[in-house]
């Protein structure tokens, strides 16, 4: 049986990957378009705007 501690660790890892994707794409998008909206950055990072 899996430990109940593995779910929070998995969520945390997913959050870290999502955050890294957003930051990485924001750097690229904002370098090209300093006036880009958060929606544009979210789309480039392939996450929803509400993330």
Short mmCIF file of C-alpha atoms in Angstrom, two decimals:
data_model
loop_
_atom_site.label_atom_id
_atom_site.label_comp_id
_atom_site.label_asym_id
_atom_site.label_seq_id
_atom_site.Cartn_x
_atom_site.Cartn_y
_atom_site.Cartn_z
CA UNK A 1 0.00 0.00 0.00
CA UNK A 2 1.33 3.47 -0.90
CA UNK A 3 2.26 5.92 1.80
CA UNK A 4 -0.09 8.86 2.27
CA UNK A 5 3.01 11.09 2.24
CA UNK A 6 3.63 10.45 -1.47
CA UNK A 7 0.60 12.46 -2.67
CA UNK A 8 1.73 15.79 -1.15
CA UNK A 9 5.23 15.22 -2.53
CA UNK A 10 3.81 14.53 -5.99
CA UNK A 11 1.66 17.68 -5.80
CA UNK A 12 4.70 19.68 -4.73
CA UNK A 13 6.77 18.33 -7.62
CA UNK A 14 3.98 19.18 -10.06
CA UNK A 15 3.75 22.70 -8.66
CA UNK A 16 7.52 23.15 -9.03
CA UNK A 17 7.42 21.99 -12.66
CA UNK A 18 4.47 24.26 -13.42
CA UNK A 19 6.14 27.24 -11.78
CA UNK A 20 9.38 26.58 -13.68
CA UNK A 21 7.49 26.33 -16.99
CA UNK A 22 5.72 29.63 -16.33
CA UNK A 23 8.95 31.44 -15.40
CA UNK A 24 10.87 29.98 -18.36
CA UNK A 25 8.20 30.97 -20.85
CA UNK A 26 7.69 34.38 -19.22
CA UNK A 27 11.37 35.18 -19.77
CA UNK A 28 11.10 34.30 -23.47
CA UNK A 29 7.73 35.96 -24.07
CA UNK A 30 8.50 39.15 -22.16
CA UNK A 31 11.90 39.51 -23.84
CA UNK A 32 10.14 39.53 -27.20
CA UNK A 33 7.03 41.43 -26.07
CA UNK A 34 7.50 43.45 -22.86
CA UNK A 35 3.82 44.41 -22.98
CA UNK A 36 2.59 40.79 -23.15
CA UNK A 37 -0.29 39.93 -20.84
CA UNK A 38 -0.29 37.15 -18.27
CA UNK A 39 -2.73 35.32 -20.53
CA UNK A 40 -0.11 35.28 -23.30
CA UNK A 41 2.53 33.97 -20.89
CA UNK A 42 0.15 31.30 -19.57
CA UNK A 43 -0.69 30.19 -23.10
CA UNK A 44 3.02 29.96 -23.98
CA UNK A 45 3.62 27.90 -20.82
CA UNK A 46 0.65 25.68 -21.68
CA UNK A 47 -1.11 26.35 -18.38
CA UNK A 48 -4.44 27.98 -17.63
CA UNK A 49 -4.49 31.66 -16.74
CA UNK A 50 -5.89 30.82 -13.30
CA UNK A 51 -2.82 28.73 -12.45
#
